[in-house]
mmCIF file of C-alpha atoms in Angstrom:
data_model
loop_
_atom_site.group_PDB
_atom_site.id
_atom_site.type_symbol
_atom_site.label_atom_id
_atom_site.label_comp_id
_atom_site.label_asym_id
_atom_site.label_seq_id
_atom_site.Cartn_x
_atom_site.Cartn_y
_atom_site.Cartn_z
ATOM 1 C CA UNK A 261 99.205 78.556 97.810
ATOM 2 C CA UNK A 262 102.120 78.890 100.192
ATOM 3 C CA UNK A 263 102.570 81.193 102.887
ATOM 4 C CA UNK A 264 105.317 82.876 100.843
ATOM 5 C CA UNK A 265 103.904 83.256 97.295
ATOM 6 C CA UNK A 266 100.892 85.037 100.013
ATOM 7 C CA UNK A 267 103.102 87.214 101.786
ATOM 8 C CA UNK A 268 104.380 87.917 98.446
ATOM 9 C CA UNK A 269 101.077 89.093 96.945
ATOM 10 C CA UNK A 270 100.181 90.760 100.576
ATOM 11 C CA UNK A 271 104.040 93.063 99.932
ATOM 12 C CA UNK A 272 102.794 94.491 96.340
ATOM 13 C CA UNK A 273 99.776 95.123 98.230
ATOM 14 C CA UNK A 274 101.208 97.103 100.799
ATOM 15 C CA UNK A 275 103.850 99.177 98.258
ATOM 16 C CA UNK A 276 100.149 100.773 96.520
ATOM 17 C CA UNK A 277 100.116 104.504 97.998
ATOM 18 C CA UNK A 278 96.453 106.302 97.541
ATOM 19 C CA UNK A 279 96.939 110.003 95.844
ATOM 20 C CA UNK A 280 96.134 112.736 97.795
ATOM 21 C CA UNK A 281 92.383 113.438 98.326
ATOM 22 C CA UNK A 282 90.474 116.016 95.891
ATOM 23 C CA UNK A 283 90.857 120.087 97.681
ATOM 24 C CA UNK A 284 87.585 121.211 99.769
ATOM 25 C CA UNK A 285 86.162 123.604 97.149
ATOM 26 C CA UNK A 286 85.974 121.216 94.062
ATOM 27 C CA UNK A 287 84.085 118.049 96.934
ATOM 28 C CA UNK A 288 81.745 121.124 97.424
ATOM 29 C CA UNK A 289 81.257 122.277 94.297
ATOM 30 C CA UNK A 290 81.878 118.999 91.995
ATOM 31 C CA UNK A 291 81.503 115.740 93.832
ATOM 32 C CA UNK A 292 78.817 116.283 96.015
ATOM 33 C CA UNK A 293 76.400 118.550 93.466
ATOM 34 C CA UNK A 294 76.735 114.905 91.040
ATOM 35 C CA UNK A 295 77.601 112.439 93.524
ATOM 36 C CA UNK A 296 76.056 113.776 96.987
ATOM 37 C CA UNK A 297 78.662 113.302 99.973
ATOM 38 C CA UNK A 298 79.226 109.666 100.528
ATOM 39 C CA UNK A 299 80.681 109.492 97.247
ATOM 40 C CA UNK A 300 83.153 112.124 97.585
ATOM 41 C CA UNK A 301 84.301 111.309 100.764
ATOM 42 C CA UNK A 302 85.422 107.782 99.511
ATOM 43 C CA UNK A 303 88.830 106.069 101.350
ATOM 44 C CA UNK A 304 91.729 105.210 100.033
ATOM 45 C CA UNK A 305 90.527 102.421 98.212
ATOM 46 C CA UNK A 306 89.210 104.971 95.970
ATOM 47 C CA UNK A 307 92.491 107.689 95.610
ATOM 48 C CA UNK A 308 94.287 104.918 94.227
ATOM 49 C CA UNK A 309 95.532 105.969 90.347
ATOM 50 C CA UNK A 310 94.219 103.973 87.836
ATOM 51 C CA UNK A 311 97.497 101.414 87.265
ATOM 52 C CA UNK A 312 97.481 100.733 91.301
ATOM 53 C CA UNK A 313 93.188 100.285 90.650
ATOM 54 C CA UNK A 314 94.153 97.896 88.574
ATOM 55 C CA UNK A 315 96.680 95.864 90.434
ATOM 56 C CA UNK A 316 94.355 96.106 93.480
ATOM 57 C CA UNK A 317 91.612 94.523 91.826
ATOM 58 C CA UNK A 318 93.984 91.927 90.327
ATOM 59 C CA UNK A 319 95.208 90.539 94.213
ATOM 60 C CA UNK A 320 91.596 91.438 95.875
ATOM 61 C CA UNK A 321 90.530 88.848 93.163
ATOM 62 C CA UNK A 322 93.272 86.328 94.164
ATOM 63 C CA UNK A 323 93.106 86.350 97.772
ATOM 64 C CA UNK A 324 88.934 86.144 96.936
ATOM 65 C CA UNK A 325 89.956 82.997 95.032
ATOM 66 C CA UNK A 326 92.222 81.771 97.953
ATOM 67 C CA UNK A 327 89.553 82.584 100.874
ATOM 68 C CA UNK A 328 86.441 82.422 99.192
ATOM 69 C CA UNK A 329 84.787 82.632 102.815
ATOM 70 C CA UNK A 330 86.897 84.827 105.006
ATOM 71 C CA UNK A 331 87.814 87.857 102.802
ATOM 72 C CA UNK A 332 84.278 89.615 102.532
ATOM 73 C CA UNK A 333 84.131 89.027 105.514
ATOM 74 C CA UNK A 334 87.017 90.338 106.880
ATOM 75 C CA UNK A 335 86.785 94.138 104.355
ATOM 76 C CA UNK A 336 83.103 94.356 105.772
ATOM 77 C CA UNK A 337 84.571 93.943 109.478
ATOM 78 C CA UNK A 338 87.180 96.984 108.235
ATOM 79 C CA UNK A 339 84.652 98.661 106.496
ATOM 80 C CA UNK A 340 82.428 99.090 110.034
ATOM 81 C CA UNK A 341 85.903 100.013 112.086
ATOM 82 C CA UNK A 342 85.154 96.825 114.248
ATOM 83 C CA UNK A 343 89.545 96.074 114.593
ATOM 84 C CA UNK A 344 91.188 97.874 116.615
ATOM 85 C CA UNK A 345 94.856 97.290 116.977
ATOM 86 C CA UNK A 346 96.309 97.356 120.188
ATOM 87 C CA UNK A 347 100.605 98.782 120.975
ATOM 88 C CA UNK A 348 102.376 98.210 124.219
ATOM 89 C CA UNK A 349 104.084 100.868 124.843
ATOM 90 C CA UNK A 350 107.760 100.425 126.418
ATOM 91 C CA UNK A 351 107.070 101.769 129.719
ATOM 92 C CA UNK A 352 109.343 101.756 132.534
ATOM 93 C CA UNK A 353 109.015 99.576 135.350
ATOM 94 C CA UNK A 354 108.766 101.387 139.093
ATOM 95 C CA UNK A 355 111.638 99.360 140.987
ATOM 96 C CA UNK A 356 110.052 98.373 144.596
ATOM 97 C CA UNK A 357 110.800 99.276 147.847
ATOM 98 C CA UNK A 358 114.161 96.313 148.379
ATOM 99 C CA UNK A 359 115.783 97.812 145.513
ATOM 100 C CA UNK A 360 116.328 101.168 147.558
ATOM 101 C CA UNK A 361 120.343 101.624 149.138
ATOM 102 C CA UNK A 362 120.972 104.472 151.160
ATOM 103 C CA UNK A 363 117.965 106.321 150.418
ATOM 104 C CA UNK A 364 118.846 106.486 147.360
ATOM 105 C CA UNK A 365 116.406 103.892 144.414
ATOM 106 C CA UNK A 366 118.096 101.868 141.395
ATOM 107 C CA UNK A 367 116.872 101.298 138.551
ATOM 108 C CA UNK A 368 116.630 98.254 137.575
ATOM 109 C CA UNK A 369 118.281 96.307 134.622
ATOM 110 C CA UNK A 370 117.093 96.138 131.167
ATOM 111 C CA UNK A 371 114.604 98.475 131.588
ATOM 112 C CA UNK A 372 114.055 101.671 128.823
ATOM 113 C CA UNK A 373 113.003 105.215 130.573
ATOM 114 C CA UNK A 374 110.554 106.469 128.705
ATOM 115 C CA UNK A 375 109.700 110.039 129.625
ATOM 116 C CA UNK A 376 106.921 111.264 126.385
ATOM 117 C CA UNK A 377 104.679 108.063 125.999
ATOM 118 C CA UNK A 378 103.034 109.404 122.765
ATOM 119 C CA UNK A 379 106.280 110.143 121.495
ATOM 120 C CA UNK A 380 107.179 106.673 121.272
ATOM 121 C CA UNK A 381 107.140 105.248 117.820
ATOM 122 C CA UNK A 382 104.390 103.065 116.423
ATOM 123 C CA UNK A 383 106.843 100.320 115.469
ATOM 124 C CA UNK A 384 108.649 99.679 118.982
ATOM 125 C CA UNK A 385 105.552 97.708 120.877
ATOM 126 C CA UNK A 386 103.915 94.326 120.970
ATOM 127 C CA UNK A 387 100.795 94.561 118.607
ATOM 128 C CA UNK A 388 98.129 92.452 119.984
ATOM 129 C CA UNK A 389 94.672 92.616 117.343
ATOM 130 C CA UNK A 390 90.740 92.776 119.131
ATOM 131 C CA UNK A 391 88.124 92.400 116.423
ATOM 132 C CA UNK A 392 84.835 93.008 117.503
ATOM 133 C CA UNK A 393 82.311 90.263 116.364
ATOM 134 C CA UNK A 394 79.558 91.838 113.564
ATOM 135 C CA UNK A 395 76.826 89.685 114.883
ATOM 136 C CA UNK A 396 77.017 91.044 118.130
ATOM 137 C CA UNK A 397 77.792 94.545 116.783
ATOM 138 C CA UNK A 398 74.522 94.565 114.874
ATOM 139 C CA UNK A 399 72.484 93.047 118.174
ATOM 140 C CA UNK A 400 74.126 95.782 120.992
ATOM 141 C CA UNK A 401 73.110 98.464 117.859
ATOM 142 C CA UNK A 402 69.668 97.362 117.610
ATOM 143 C CA UNK A 403 68.728 96.811 120.876
ATOM 144 C CA UNK A 404 65.776 98.919 122.385
ATOM 145 C CA UNK A 405 66.294 98.314 126.076
ATOM 146 C CA UNK A 406 70.628 97.629 127.487
ATOM 147 C CA UNK A 407 70.495 96.826 130.829
ATOM 148 C CA UNK A 408 73.286 97.620 132.818
ATOM 149 C CA UNK A 409 74.870 94.642 131.990
ATOM 150 C CA UNK A 410 74.685 95.302 128.756
ATOM 151 C CA UNK A 411 78.591 96.966 128.015
ATOM 152 C CA UNK A 412 79.887 94.153 129.743
ATOM 153 C CA UNK A 413 77.924 91.769 127.902
ATOM 154 C CA UNK A 414 79.713 93.408 124.646
ATOM 155 C CA UNK A 415 83.004 93.514 125.157
ATOM 156 C CA UNK A 416 83.482 89.408 125.677
ATOM 157 C CA UNK A 417 82.306 89.365 121.422
ATOM 158 C CA UNK A 418 86.309 90.541 120.906
ATOM 159 C CA UNK A 419 88.446 88.193 119.428
ATOM 160 C CA UNK A 420 92.146 88.239 119.841
ATOM 161 C CA UNK A 421 94.486 88.376 117.088
ATOM 162 C CA UNK A 422 97.739 87.363 117.272
ATOM 163 C CA UNK A 423 99.758 87.839 114.035
ATOM 164 C CA UNK A 424 102.952 87.019 114.894
ATOM 165 C CA UNK A 425 101.750 83.587 116.678
ATOM 166 C CA UNK A 426 99.115 82.957 113.941
ATOM 167 C CA UNK A 427 96.309 82.418 116.290
ATOM 168 C CA UNK A 428 92.722 83.883 117.098
ATOM 169 C CA UNK A 429 90.815 83.320 119.447
ATOM 170 C CA UNK A 430 87.196 82.569 117.780
ATOM 171 C CA UNK A 431 86.170 78.797 117.319
ATOM 172 C CA UNK A 432 86.261 79.190 113.298
ATOM 173 C CA UNK A 433 90.024 79.550 113.912
ATOM 174 C CA UNK A 434 90.568 76.556 116.374
ATOM 175 C CA UNK A 435 88.205 74.108 113.915
ATOM 176 C CA UNK A 436 90.012 75.842 110.691
ATOM 177 C CA UNK A 437 93.895 74.611 112.294
ATOM 178 C CA UNK A 438 92.707 71.129 113.381
ATOM 179 C CA UNK A 439 91.681 70.687 109.637
ATOM 180 C CA UNK A 440 95.326 72.026 108.599
ATOM 181 C CA UNK A 441 96.583 69.599 110.932
ATOM 182 C CA UNK A 442 95.317 66.404 108.364
ATOM 183 C CA UNK A 443 96.768 68.187 105.203
ATOM 184 C CA UNK A 444 100.254 67.420 104.262
ATOM 185 C CA UNK A 445 101.597 70.927 101.604
ATOM 186 C CA UNK A 446 102.267 70.345 97.812
ATOM 187 C CA UNK A 447 105.740 68.666 97.166
ATOM 188 C CA UNK A 448 108.568 70.892 96.940
ATOM 189 C CA UNK A 449 106.858 73.666 98.779
ATOM 190 C CA UNK A 450 108.394 73.002 102.722
ATOM 191 C CA UNK A 451 111.571 73.295 100.980
ATOM 192 C CA UNK A 452 110.659 76.906 99.734
ATOM 193 C CA UNK A 453 108.854 78.015 103.185
ATOM 194 C CA UNK A 454 112.687 77.121 104.582
ATOM 195 C CA UNK A 455 113.721 79.685 102.252
ATOM 196 C CA UNK A 456 111.125 82.908 103.260
ATOM 197 C CA UNK A 457 112.130 85.892 104.888
ATOM 198 C CA UNK A 458 109.232 87.973 106.637
ATOM 199 C CA UNK A 459 108.609 91.398 105.688
ATOM 200 C CA UNK A 460 111.240 94.050 106.518
ATOM 201 C CA UNK A 461 110.392 97.557 107.337
ATOM 202 C CA UNK A 462 109.351 100.148 104.086
ATOM 203 C CA UNK A 463 107.451 102.994 104.029
ATOM 204 C CA UNK A 464 104.684 101.327 104.138
ATOM 205 C CA UNK A 465 104.621 98.574 105.833
ATOM 206 C CA UNK A 466 105.308 98.318 109.862
ATOM 207 C CA UNK A 467 107.479 96.038 111.383
ATOM 208 C CA UNK A 468 108.062 92.510 110.013
ATOM 209 C CA UNK A 469 106.220 89.919 109.847
ATOM 210 C CA UNK A 470 105.136 87.075 107.993
ATOM 211 C CA UNK A 471 101.538 85.326 106.727
ATOM 212 C CA UNK A 472 102.006 82.574 108.661
ATOM 213 C CA UNK A 473 103.127 84.027 111.966
ATOM 214 C CA UNK A 474 107.040 84.757 112.802
ATOM 215 C CA UNK A 475 106.405 81.973 115.528
ATOM 216 C CA UNK A 476 105.251 79.660 113.718
ATOM 217 C CA UNK A 477 107.046 76.297 112.128
ATOM 218 C CA UNK A 478 105.080 76.095 108.323
ATOM 219 C CA UNK A 479 104.007 71.721 108.108
ATOM 220 C CA UNK A 480 101.304 72.709 107.182
ATOM 221 C CA UNK A 481 98.652 74.800 105.089
ATOM 222 C CA UNK A 482 97.994 78.609 107.060
ATOM 223 C CA UNK A 483 94.711 78.165 108.982
ATOM 224 C CA UNK A 484 92.659 81.152 109.035
ATOM 225 C CA UNK A 485 89.723 82.828 109.418
ATOM 226 C CA UNK A 486 88.115 86.474 108.249
ATOM 227 C CA UNK A 487 89.280 87.762 111.814
ATOM 228 C CA UNK A 488 93.102 87.207 111.096
ATOM 229 C CA UNK A 489 92.252 87.754 107.112
ATOM 230 C CA UNK A 490 91.371 91.308 108.375
ATOM 231 C CA UNK A 491 93.755 92.085 110.736
ATOM 232 C CA UNK A 492 96.591 90.883 108.080
ATOM 233 C CA UNK A 493 95.210 93.426 105.348
ATOM 234 C CA UNK A 494 95.309 96.158 108.420
ATOM 235 C CA UNK A 495 99.075 95.515 108.757
ATOM 236 C CA UNK A 496 100.359 94.653 105.197
ATOM 237 C CA UNK A 497 98.344 97.744 103.943
ATOM 238 C CA UNK A 498 98.469 100.509 106.241
ATOM 239 C CA UNK A 499 97.750 103.212 103.680
ATOM 240 C CA UNK A 500 94.874 101.373 102.549
ATOM 241 C CA UNK A 501 93.195 100.665 106.189
ATOM 242 C CA UNK A 502 94.335 103.626 107.600
ATOM 243 C CA UNK A 503 90.300 105.236 107.996
ATOM 244 C CA UNK A 504 89.242 101.448 108.863
ATOM 245 C CA UNK A 505 91.146 100.498 111.834
ATOM 246 C CA UNK A 506 91.663 101.949 115.097
ATOM 247 C CA UNK A 507 94.884 102.249 117.051
ATOM 248 C CA UNK A 508 95.876 102.594 120.329
ATOM 249 C CA UNK A 509 99.481 103.031 122.184
ATOM 250 C CA UNK A 510 98.356 100.948 125.760
ATOM 251 C CA UNK A 511 100.640 99.867 129.006
ATOM 252 C CA UNK A 512 100.511 96.273 129.811
ATOM 253 C CA UNK A 513 97.876 96.836 132.336
ATOM 254 C CA UNK A 514 95.360 97.506 129.202
ATOM 255 C CA UNK A 515 96.381 95.153 127.606
ATOM 256 C CA UNK A 516 95.690 92.365 130.748
ATOM 257 C CA UNK A 517 92.189 94.098 130.773
ATOM 258 C CA UNK A 518 91.577 93.281 126.850
ATOM 259 C CA UNK A 519 92.858 89.676 127.307
ATOM 260 C CA UNK A 520 90.119 89.757 130.356
ATOM 261 C CA UNK A 521 87.118 90.589 128.312
ATOM 262 C CA UNK A 522 87.186 94.074 129.713
ATOM 263 C CA UNK A 523 88.482 96.308 126.688
ATOM 264 C CA UNK A 524 86.408 98.342 126.478
ATOM 265 C CA UNK A 525 85.800 99.586 129.971
ATOM 266 C CA UNK A 526 86.517 102.956 129.977
ATOM 267 C CA UNK A 527 85.679 103.785 126.698
ATOM 268 C CA UNK A 528 86.700 102.556 123.161
#
């Protein structure tokens, strides 16, 4: 299955919107008595209608066939909230001293002034995902004796995922990308990819994107790993995975810190 078919499949997943959760009184008097608190406080996937549940089951079964080694670990990463989405705010750049003329500061060209960064729409900035290693998370949680360097070593277990350029910094993605270089796409699939448009804005999706990246040239099979599949699910269906994703609006300096391996310093 090519990237265009996967994009269409994920578009169908993005159109599934959970129903409103039951009232608090119903949770206290009904569900908690019979099923307990864990069953009563279920996620968005358990709040779909009957028809949407059947459609979601069909989509996930298809994804499991296409990604037999990546889908379940990706869902586990989302379930454990190990995925962080960073949105770079379009902040203003301060002019340097050379821009001062006659005591007045001339604003630099092509700079967007932002009065209230909290009011910036989430879709207005560049997006990058960081996925923490599940093994590193278990080791950090189970360790009883932590040294003063344990926090710094934990930050090094974050893998950077770029969906536009379709890249992940983990070794598994590098191996998958190398293997895909030797695989030719099925006959007629490449011609179909040339006429495929990315997913555009909709009430249930963020800005336009495409499986396999919008800044890549697809000449073969699309490489994948569990980290990039987790980011794709969070990007394609934000209503279904909004509780499984930590989203932050950051400045460019903080993005550089994350890319340098110091993203968690200062609190995550």
